Each structure stands twice: as C-alpha cells, then as structure tokens.
Short mmCIF file of C-alpha atoms in Angstrom, two decimals:
data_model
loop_
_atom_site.label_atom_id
_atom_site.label_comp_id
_atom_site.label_asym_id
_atom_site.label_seq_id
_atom_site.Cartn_x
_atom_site.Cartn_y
_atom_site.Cartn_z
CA UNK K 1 -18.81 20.01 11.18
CA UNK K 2 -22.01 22.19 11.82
CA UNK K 3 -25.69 21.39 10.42
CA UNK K 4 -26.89 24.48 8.53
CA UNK K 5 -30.55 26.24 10.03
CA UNK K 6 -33.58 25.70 7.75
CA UNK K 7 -36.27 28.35 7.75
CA UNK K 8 -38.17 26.50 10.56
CA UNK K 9 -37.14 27.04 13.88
CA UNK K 10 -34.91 24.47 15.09
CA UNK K 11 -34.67 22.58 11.83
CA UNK K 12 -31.25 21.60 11.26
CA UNK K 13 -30.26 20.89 8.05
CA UNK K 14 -27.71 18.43 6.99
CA UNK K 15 -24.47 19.76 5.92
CA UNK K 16 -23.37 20.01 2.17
CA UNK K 17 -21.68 17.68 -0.14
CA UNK K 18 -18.36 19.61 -0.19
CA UNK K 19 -18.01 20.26 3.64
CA UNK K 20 -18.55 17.01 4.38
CA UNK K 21 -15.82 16.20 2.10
CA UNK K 22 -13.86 18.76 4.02
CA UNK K 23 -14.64 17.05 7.17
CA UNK K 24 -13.41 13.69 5.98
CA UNK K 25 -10.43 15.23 4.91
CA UNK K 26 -9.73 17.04 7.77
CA UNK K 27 -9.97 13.64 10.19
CA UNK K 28 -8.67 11.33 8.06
CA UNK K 29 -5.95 13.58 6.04
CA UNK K 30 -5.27 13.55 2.26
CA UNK K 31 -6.05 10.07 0.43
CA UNK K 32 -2.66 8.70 -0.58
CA UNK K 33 -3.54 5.33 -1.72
CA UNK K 34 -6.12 2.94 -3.10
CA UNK K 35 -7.53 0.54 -1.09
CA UNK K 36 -9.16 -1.12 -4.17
CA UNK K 37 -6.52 -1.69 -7.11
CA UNK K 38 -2.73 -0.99 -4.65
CA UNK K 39 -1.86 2.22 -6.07
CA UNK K 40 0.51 4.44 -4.55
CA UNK K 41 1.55 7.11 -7.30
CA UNK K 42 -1.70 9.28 -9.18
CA UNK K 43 -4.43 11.03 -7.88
CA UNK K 44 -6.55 9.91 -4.71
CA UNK K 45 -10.01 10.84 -3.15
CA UNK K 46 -11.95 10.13 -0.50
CA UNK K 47 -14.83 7.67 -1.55
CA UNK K 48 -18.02 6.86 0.49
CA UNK K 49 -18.93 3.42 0.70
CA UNK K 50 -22.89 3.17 0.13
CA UNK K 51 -23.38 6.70 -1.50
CA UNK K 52 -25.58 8.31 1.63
CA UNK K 53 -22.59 11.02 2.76
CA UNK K 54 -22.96 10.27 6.35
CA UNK K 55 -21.12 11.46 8.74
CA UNK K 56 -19.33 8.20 9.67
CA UNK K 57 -15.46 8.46 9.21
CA UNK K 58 -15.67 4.70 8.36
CA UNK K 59 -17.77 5.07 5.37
CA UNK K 60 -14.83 6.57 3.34
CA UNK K 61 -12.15 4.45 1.81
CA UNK K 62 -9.07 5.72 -0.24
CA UNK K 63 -9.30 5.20 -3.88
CA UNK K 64 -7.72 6.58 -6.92
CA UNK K 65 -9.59 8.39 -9.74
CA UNK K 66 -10.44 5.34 -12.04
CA UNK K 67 -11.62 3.23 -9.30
CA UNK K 68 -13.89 5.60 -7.64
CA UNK K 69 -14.98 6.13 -10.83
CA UNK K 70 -15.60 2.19 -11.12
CA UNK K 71 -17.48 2.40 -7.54
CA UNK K 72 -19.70 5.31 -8.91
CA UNK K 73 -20.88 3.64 -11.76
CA UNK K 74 -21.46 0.15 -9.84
CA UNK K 75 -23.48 2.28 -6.79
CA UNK K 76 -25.15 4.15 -9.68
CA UNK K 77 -26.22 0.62 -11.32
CA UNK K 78 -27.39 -0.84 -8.39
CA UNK K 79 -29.89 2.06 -7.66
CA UNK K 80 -31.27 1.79 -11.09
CA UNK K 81 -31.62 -1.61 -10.58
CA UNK K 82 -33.81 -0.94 -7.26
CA UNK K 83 -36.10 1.39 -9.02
#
C-alpha cells in the first residue's frame, strides 16, 4: 500500500478509502462470513472496527451486509453523540 505525495515536498498523504479496502482484501482475502450474527451464505465485507481506516489488518472484522450496516449506524450514533 503506498501513501499518495501532497503538493508539499515530502508530504505524504494517506491513502484512499477504496485502496485501503483493496489492501485489506488483498491480506486478509474475500470476507466469507460474519463474525457478528454466524452467517455463512449472502454477501460479506470487510468492516473496520472504530471507523478511522487505519492501516491495521486487525481493525477489520467479517460481516455481512445488514450487520455492517447495523455497525455503521451504531459508530455513526456514537459520534453524534460526542459532538
């Protein structure tokens, strides 16, 4: 995975949303499960934990659409809540 350049020399930049997506699915291979509600058949992704995208392999769990959806919503709540 490769940080971008920013205009300033030296700057790096961190990299985007979708290749670090990429990355996670390139070291930890295709979601296949969820971790959260025991499904094996359906659709799976690649969830990170605390919302921040970092580059920690262990901030990604395997869930299936509706409960990443569920963990979106809660994260999404609890930074609202913080405001």
């Amino acid at each position: 995975l490769q940080y971008g350049r920013g205009r300033n020399k030296g700057q790096l930049l961190k990299p985007s949303y979708m290749n670090i997506h990429y990355w996670v699915r390139k070291n930890k291979g295709k979601a296949s499960k969820c971790t959260d509600c025991g499904a094996t058949e359906g659709k799976f992704e690649w969830a990170n934990i605390d919302h921040k995208y970092s580059l920690n392999l262990d901030d990604y769990i395997e869930l299936c659409k509706p409960c990443h959806g569920k963990l979106d919503i809660e994260i999404h709540k609890k930074v609202g809540e913080q405001k």
